Coordinates of C-alpha atoms in Angstrom, one line a residue:
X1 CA 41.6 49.1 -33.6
X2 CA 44.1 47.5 -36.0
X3 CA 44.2 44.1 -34.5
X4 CA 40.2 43.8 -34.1
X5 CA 40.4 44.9 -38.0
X6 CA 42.7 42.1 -38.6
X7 CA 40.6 39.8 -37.0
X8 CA 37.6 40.7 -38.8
X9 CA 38.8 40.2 -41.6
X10 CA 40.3 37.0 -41.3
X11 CA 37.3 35.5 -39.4
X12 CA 35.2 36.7 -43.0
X13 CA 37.7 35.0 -45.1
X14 CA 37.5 31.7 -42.7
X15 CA 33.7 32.1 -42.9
X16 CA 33.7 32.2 -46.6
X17 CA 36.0 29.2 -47.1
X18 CA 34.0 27.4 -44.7
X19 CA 31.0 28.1 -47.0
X20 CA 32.5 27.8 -50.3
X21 CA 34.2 24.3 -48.8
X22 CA 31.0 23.2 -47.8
X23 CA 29.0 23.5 -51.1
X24 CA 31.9 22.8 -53.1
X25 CA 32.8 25.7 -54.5
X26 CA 36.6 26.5 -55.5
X27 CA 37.1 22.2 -55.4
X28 CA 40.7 22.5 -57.2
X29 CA 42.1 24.1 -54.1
X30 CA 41.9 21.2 -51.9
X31 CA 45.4 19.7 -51.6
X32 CA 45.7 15.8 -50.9
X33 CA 47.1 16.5 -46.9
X34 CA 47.7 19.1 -44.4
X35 CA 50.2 19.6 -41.8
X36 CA 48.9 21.4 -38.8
X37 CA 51.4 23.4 -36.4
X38 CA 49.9 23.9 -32.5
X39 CA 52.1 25.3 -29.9
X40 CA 50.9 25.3 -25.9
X41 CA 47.5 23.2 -25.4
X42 CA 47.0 24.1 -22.4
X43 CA 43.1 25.0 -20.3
X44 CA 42.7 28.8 -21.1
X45 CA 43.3 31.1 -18.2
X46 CA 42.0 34.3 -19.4
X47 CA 44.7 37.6 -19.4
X48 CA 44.0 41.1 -20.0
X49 CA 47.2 41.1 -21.9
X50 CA 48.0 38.1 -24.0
X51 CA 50.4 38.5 -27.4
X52 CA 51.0 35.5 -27.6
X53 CA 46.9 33.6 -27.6
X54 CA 47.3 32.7 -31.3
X55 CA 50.0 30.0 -30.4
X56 CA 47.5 28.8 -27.4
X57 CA 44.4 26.4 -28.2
X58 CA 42.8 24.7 -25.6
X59 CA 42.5 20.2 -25.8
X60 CA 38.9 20.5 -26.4
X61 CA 39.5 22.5 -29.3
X62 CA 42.0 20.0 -30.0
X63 CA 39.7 17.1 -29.6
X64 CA 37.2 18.9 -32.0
X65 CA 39.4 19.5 -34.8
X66 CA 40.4 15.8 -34.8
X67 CA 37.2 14.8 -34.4
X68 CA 35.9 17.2 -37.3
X69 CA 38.9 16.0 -39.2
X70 CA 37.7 12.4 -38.9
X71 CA 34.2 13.4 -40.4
X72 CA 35.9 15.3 -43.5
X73 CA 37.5 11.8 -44.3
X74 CA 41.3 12.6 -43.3
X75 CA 43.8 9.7 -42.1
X76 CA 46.2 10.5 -39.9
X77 CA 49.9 10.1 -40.2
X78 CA 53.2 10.6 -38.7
X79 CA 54.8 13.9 -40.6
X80 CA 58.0 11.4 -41.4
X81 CA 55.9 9.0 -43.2
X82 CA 54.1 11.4 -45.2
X83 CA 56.2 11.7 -48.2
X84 CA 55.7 7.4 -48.5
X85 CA 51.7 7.4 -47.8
X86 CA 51.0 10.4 -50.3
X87 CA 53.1 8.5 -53.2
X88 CA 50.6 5.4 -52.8
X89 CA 47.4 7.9 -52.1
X90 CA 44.8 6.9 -54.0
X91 CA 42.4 9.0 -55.7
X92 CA 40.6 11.5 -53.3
X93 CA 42.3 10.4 -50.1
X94 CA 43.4 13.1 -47.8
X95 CA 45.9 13.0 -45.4
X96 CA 46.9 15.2 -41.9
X97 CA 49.8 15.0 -39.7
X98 CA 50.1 17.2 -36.3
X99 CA 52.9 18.9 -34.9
X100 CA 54.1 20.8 -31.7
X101 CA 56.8 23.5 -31.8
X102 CA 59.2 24.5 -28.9
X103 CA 58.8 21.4 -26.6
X104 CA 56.1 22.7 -24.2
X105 CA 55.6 20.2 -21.0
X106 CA 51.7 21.0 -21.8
X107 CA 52.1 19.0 -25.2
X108 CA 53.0 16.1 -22.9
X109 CA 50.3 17.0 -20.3
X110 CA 47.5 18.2 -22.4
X111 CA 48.0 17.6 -26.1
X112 CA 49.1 13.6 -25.6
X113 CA 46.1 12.3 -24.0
X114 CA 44.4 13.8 -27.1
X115 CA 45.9 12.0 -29.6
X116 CA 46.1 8.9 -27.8
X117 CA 42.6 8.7 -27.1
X118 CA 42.0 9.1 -31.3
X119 CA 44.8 7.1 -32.3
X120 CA 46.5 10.3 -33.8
X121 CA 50.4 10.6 -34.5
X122 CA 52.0 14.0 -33.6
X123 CA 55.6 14.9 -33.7
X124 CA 57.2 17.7 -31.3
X125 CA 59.9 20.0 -32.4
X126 CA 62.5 20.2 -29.8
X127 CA 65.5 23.0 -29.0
X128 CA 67.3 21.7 -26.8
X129 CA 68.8 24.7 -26.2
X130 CA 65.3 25.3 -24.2
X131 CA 64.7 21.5 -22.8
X132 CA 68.7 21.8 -21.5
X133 CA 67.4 25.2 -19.5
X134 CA 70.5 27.2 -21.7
X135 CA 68.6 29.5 -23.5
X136 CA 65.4 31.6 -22.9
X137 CA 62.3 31.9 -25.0
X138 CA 62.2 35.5 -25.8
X139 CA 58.7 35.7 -26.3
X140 CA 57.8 34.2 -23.0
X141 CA 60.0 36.2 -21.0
X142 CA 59.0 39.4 -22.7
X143 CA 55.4 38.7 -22.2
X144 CA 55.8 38.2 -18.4
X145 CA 58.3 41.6 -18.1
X146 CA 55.5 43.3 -19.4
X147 CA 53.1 42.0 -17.4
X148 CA 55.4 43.3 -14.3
X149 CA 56.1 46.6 -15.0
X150 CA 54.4 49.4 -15.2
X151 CA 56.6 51.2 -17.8
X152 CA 60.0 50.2 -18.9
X153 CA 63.1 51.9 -20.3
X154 CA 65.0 50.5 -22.8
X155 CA 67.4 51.2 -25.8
X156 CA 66.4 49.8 -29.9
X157 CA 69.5 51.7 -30.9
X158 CA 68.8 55.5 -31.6
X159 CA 68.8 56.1 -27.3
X160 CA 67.1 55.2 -24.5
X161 CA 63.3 55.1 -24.4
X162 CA 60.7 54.7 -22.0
X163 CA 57.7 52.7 -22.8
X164 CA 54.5 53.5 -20.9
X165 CA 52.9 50.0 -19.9
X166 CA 49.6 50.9 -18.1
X167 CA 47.2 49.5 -20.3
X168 CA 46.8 46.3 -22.5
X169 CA 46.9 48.7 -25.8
X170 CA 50.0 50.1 -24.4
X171 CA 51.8 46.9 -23.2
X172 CA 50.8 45.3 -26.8
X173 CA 52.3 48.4 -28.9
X174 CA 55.8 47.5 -26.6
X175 CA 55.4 43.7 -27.4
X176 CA 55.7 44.3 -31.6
X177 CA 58.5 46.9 -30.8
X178 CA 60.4 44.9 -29.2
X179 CA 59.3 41.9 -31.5
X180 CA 60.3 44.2 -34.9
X181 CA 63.6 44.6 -32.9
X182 CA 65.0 41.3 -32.5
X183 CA 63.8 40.1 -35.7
X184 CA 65.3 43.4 -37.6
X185 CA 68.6 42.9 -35.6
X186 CA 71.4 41.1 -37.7
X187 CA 73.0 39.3 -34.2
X188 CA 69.6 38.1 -32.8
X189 CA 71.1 36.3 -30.2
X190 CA 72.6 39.8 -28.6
X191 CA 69.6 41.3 -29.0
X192 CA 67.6 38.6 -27.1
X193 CA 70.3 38.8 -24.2
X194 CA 69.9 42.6 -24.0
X195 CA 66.0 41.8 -23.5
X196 CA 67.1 39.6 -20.7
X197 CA 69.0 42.0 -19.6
X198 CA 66.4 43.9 -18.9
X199 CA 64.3 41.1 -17.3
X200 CA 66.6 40.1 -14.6
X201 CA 66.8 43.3 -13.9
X202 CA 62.9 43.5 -13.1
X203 CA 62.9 40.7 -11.7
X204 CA 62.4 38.5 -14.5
X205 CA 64.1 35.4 -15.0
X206 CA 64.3 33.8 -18.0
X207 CA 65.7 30.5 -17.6
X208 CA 63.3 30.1 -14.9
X209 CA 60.4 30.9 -17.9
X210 CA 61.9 27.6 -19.5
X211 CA 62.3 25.9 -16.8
X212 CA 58.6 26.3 -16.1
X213 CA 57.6 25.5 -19.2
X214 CA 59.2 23.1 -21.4
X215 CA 59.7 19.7 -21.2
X216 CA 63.5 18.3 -19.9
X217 CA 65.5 15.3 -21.0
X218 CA 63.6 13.0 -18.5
X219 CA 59.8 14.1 -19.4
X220 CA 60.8 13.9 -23.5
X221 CA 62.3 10.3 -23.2
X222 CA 59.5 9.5 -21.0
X223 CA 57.6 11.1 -24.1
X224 CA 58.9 8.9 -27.1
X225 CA 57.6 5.4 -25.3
X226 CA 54.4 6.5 -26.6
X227 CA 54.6 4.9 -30.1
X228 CA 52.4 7.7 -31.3
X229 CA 54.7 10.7 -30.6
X230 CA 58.0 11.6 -32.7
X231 CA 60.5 14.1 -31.5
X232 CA 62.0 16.5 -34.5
X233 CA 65.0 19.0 -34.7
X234 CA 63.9 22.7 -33.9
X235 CA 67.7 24.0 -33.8
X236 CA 69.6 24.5 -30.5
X237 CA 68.7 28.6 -30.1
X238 CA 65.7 28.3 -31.9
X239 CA 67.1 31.7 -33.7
X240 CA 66.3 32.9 -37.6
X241 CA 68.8 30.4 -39.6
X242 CA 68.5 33.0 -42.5
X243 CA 70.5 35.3 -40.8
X244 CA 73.0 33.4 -39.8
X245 CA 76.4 32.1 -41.5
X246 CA 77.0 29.1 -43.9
X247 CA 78.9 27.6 -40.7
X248 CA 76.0 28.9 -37.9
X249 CA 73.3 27.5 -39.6
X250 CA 75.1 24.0 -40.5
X251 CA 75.8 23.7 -36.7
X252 CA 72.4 24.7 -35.3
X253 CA 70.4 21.7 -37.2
X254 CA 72.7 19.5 -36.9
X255 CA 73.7 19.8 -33.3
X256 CA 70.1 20.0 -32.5
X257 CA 69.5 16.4 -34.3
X258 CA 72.9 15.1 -32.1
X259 CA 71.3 16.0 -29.2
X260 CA 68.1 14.9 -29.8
X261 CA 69.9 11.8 -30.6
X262 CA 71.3 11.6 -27.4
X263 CA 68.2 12.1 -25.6
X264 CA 65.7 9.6 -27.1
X265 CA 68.5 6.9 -28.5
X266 CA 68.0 7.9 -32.9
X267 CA 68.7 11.0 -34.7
X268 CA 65.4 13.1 -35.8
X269 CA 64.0 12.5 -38.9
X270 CA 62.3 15.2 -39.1
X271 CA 63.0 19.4 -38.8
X272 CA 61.3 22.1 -37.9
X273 CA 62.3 25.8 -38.9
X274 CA 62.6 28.5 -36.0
X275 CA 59.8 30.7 -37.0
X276 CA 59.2 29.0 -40.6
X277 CA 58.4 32.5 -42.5
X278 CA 60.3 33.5 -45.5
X279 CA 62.4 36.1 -43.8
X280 CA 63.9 33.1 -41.1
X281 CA 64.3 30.2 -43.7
X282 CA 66.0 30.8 -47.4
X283 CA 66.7 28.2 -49.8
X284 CA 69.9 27.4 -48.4
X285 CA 68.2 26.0 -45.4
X286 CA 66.0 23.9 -47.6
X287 CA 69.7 22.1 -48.8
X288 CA 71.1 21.7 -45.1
X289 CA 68.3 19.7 -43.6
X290 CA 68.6 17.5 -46.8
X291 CA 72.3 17.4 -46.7
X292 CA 71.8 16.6 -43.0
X293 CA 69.7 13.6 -43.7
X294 CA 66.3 15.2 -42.8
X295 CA 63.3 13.0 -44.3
X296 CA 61.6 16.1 -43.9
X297 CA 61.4 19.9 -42.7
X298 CA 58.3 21.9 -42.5
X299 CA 58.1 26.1 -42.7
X300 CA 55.4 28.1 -41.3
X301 CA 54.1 29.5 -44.5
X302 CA 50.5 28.5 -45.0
X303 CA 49.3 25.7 -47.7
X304 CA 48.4 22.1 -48.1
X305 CA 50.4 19.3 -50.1
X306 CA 49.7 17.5 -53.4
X307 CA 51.8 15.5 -55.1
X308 CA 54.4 17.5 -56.1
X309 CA 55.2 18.9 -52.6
X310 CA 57.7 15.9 -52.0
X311 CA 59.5 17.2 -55.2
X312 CA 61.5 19.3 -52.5
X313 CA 60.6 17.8 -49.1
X314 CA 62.3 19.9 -46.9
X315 CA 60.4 23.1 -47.6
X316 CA 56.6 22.0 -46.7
X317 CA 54.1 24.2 -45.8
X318 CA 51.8 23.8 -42.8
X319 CA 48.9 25.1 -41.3
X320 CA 48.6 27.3 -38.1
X321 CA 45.5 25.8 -35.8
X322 CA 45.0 29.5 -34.4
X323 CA 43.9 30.3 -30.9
X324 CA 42.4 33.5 -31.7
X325 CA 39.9 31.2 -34.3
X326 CA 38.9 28.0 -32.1
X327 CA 36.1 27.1 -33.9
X328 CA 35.9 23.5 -35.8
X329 CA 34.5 24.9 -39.1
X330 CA 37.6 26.5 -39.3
X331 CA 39.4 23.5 -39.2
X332 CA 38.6 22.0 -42.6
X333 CA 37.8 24.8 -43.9
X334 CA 41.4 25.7 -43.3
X335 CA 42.5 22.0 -44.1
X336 CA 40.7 22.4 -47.8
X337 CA 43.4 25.1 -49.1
X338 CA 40.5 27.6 -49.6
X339 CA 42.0 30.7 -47.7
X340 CA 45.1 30.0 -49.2
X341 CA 44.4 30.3 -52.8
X342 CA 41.8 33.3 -51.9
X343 CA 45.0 35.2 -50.1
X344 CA 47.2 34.1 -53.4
X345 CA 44.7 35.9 -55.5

């Protein structure tokens, strides 16, 4: 009931902006570009219990928001060249940039001949943590567990518990336990082992999630001769850089960028925060990626850029293209900054 609440409510609020970007209303919202995060595009295959759909659009969503895009007036351009191409904008330009978190092989498969078709830079984040097959993704492997089993005991610190898993309510209500759990936990890293625990247990394998699903070393060189695609730093663990040490947090963005560098022959220019939201990423973050050379680094708190955004590049907003909310009005009218000011207010 909650989550069809949620919906409802955010589908008005993308409905209004949609109208009040159409007939002008609210004008002084619009920024000068946007920077829109996807994660899988991928054809939909249709689950009675998917947590994760809002990080899943399909390419012919895709196709329509670049193609609506195109109509609103936007140019595309690579996220590293953005700071440059908004200091020379000229009145009423407007500017978008597309990026991929996490490295999924569908970005490659799915997403690429999409942009290519339009002419459209994208960059992906990479771990390479996940593309070098050494660490799991916790939300994949949690999603398939649950899928698996029909309940499942496990312990979130006060004593074992067992979660009953029979219906898609119930397996939902265990996903954002477990999700509050390892983003609560100081040491996510032992918290996301004791989850795999628990999946290897079941007969779950986590690695074998990766290896499923993200791209390796071969597929993103093979990637980067496309002169359209960029490859950016997304850490090695992809874990919450806030919570880590001075020394943790210096090593995870810039070992990511050495390997990266490795792979594809130049060092990133551009970063991606592990989950982007306040709690993950604090201003010391926001120093490291510059101190680490980092033309740029995005978060994954909502908004669009104006001028000023490139007063501190390495803490831009973007824009989540939603795969609970696949419908092209909602692309500009998330792309005009409307919802955003309305939620400020």
């Amino acid at each position: 009931m909650r989550q069809r609440l949620k919906r409802a409510v955010i589908t008005g609020g993308l409905e209004f902006a949609h109208l009040a970007e159409r007939v002008g209303l609210m004008s002084s919202a619009r920024g000068m570009g946007a920077i829109f995060t996807l994660h899988h595009v991928r054809p939909k295959t249709p689950q009675s219990f998917d947590p994760n759909a809002h990080l899943e659009i399909t390419p012919e969503f895709l196709d329509m928001a670049i193609r609506r895009l195109t109509e609103e007036g936007y140019q595309f351009v690579a996220l590293a060249d953005m700071p440059a191409r908004l200091a020379i904008a000229r009145a009423g330009e407007r500017f978008a940039a597309f990026t991929l978190d996490d490295g999924y092989r569908n970005n490659a498969v799915y997403a690429q001949p999409v942009f290519t078709q339009h002419r459209v830079p994208f960059t992906v984040f990479v771990a390479p943590g996940f593309a070098g097959k050494t660490h799991g993704i916790w939300w994949e492997t949690l999603t398939d567990l649950l899928r698996a089993v029909p309940h499942l005991e496990f312990d979130f610190g006060s004593g074992p518990v067992t979660l009953p898993l029979a219906t898609p309510i119930q397996k939902q209500a265990a996903f954002d336990r477990f999700a509050r759990f390892i983003h609560s936990e100081t040491d996510e890293a032992s918290a996301i082992d004791r989850l795999d625990a628990v999946a290897k247990a079941h007969g779950v394998e986590p690695l074998m999630i990766t290896e499923r699903l993200v791209m390796r070393e071969p597929e993103l060189k093979s990637l980067v001769l496309n002169p359209l695609a960029a490859i950016g730093a997304h850490t090695i663990s992809h874990r919450a850089l806030a919570r880590l040490s001075d020394e943790e947090a210096r090593a995870e963005i810039d070992l990511s960028a050495e390997r990266i560098a490795a792979i594809i022959g130049r060092r990133p220019e551009t970063l991606a925060y592990p989950y982007g939201d306040r709690p993950s990423v604090s201003p010391r973050e926001h120093r490291l990626a510059k101190e680490l050379g980092f033309r740029v680094a995005v978060t994954t708190e909502p908004g669009t850029l104006s001028a000023r955004s490139f007063d501190t590049p390495t803490s831009l907003p973007r824009i989540s293209l939603n795969g609970l909310y696949q419908k092209p009005k909602y692309v500009g009218a998330l792309a005009s900054g409307i919802p955003f000011r309305l939620m400020r207010r």
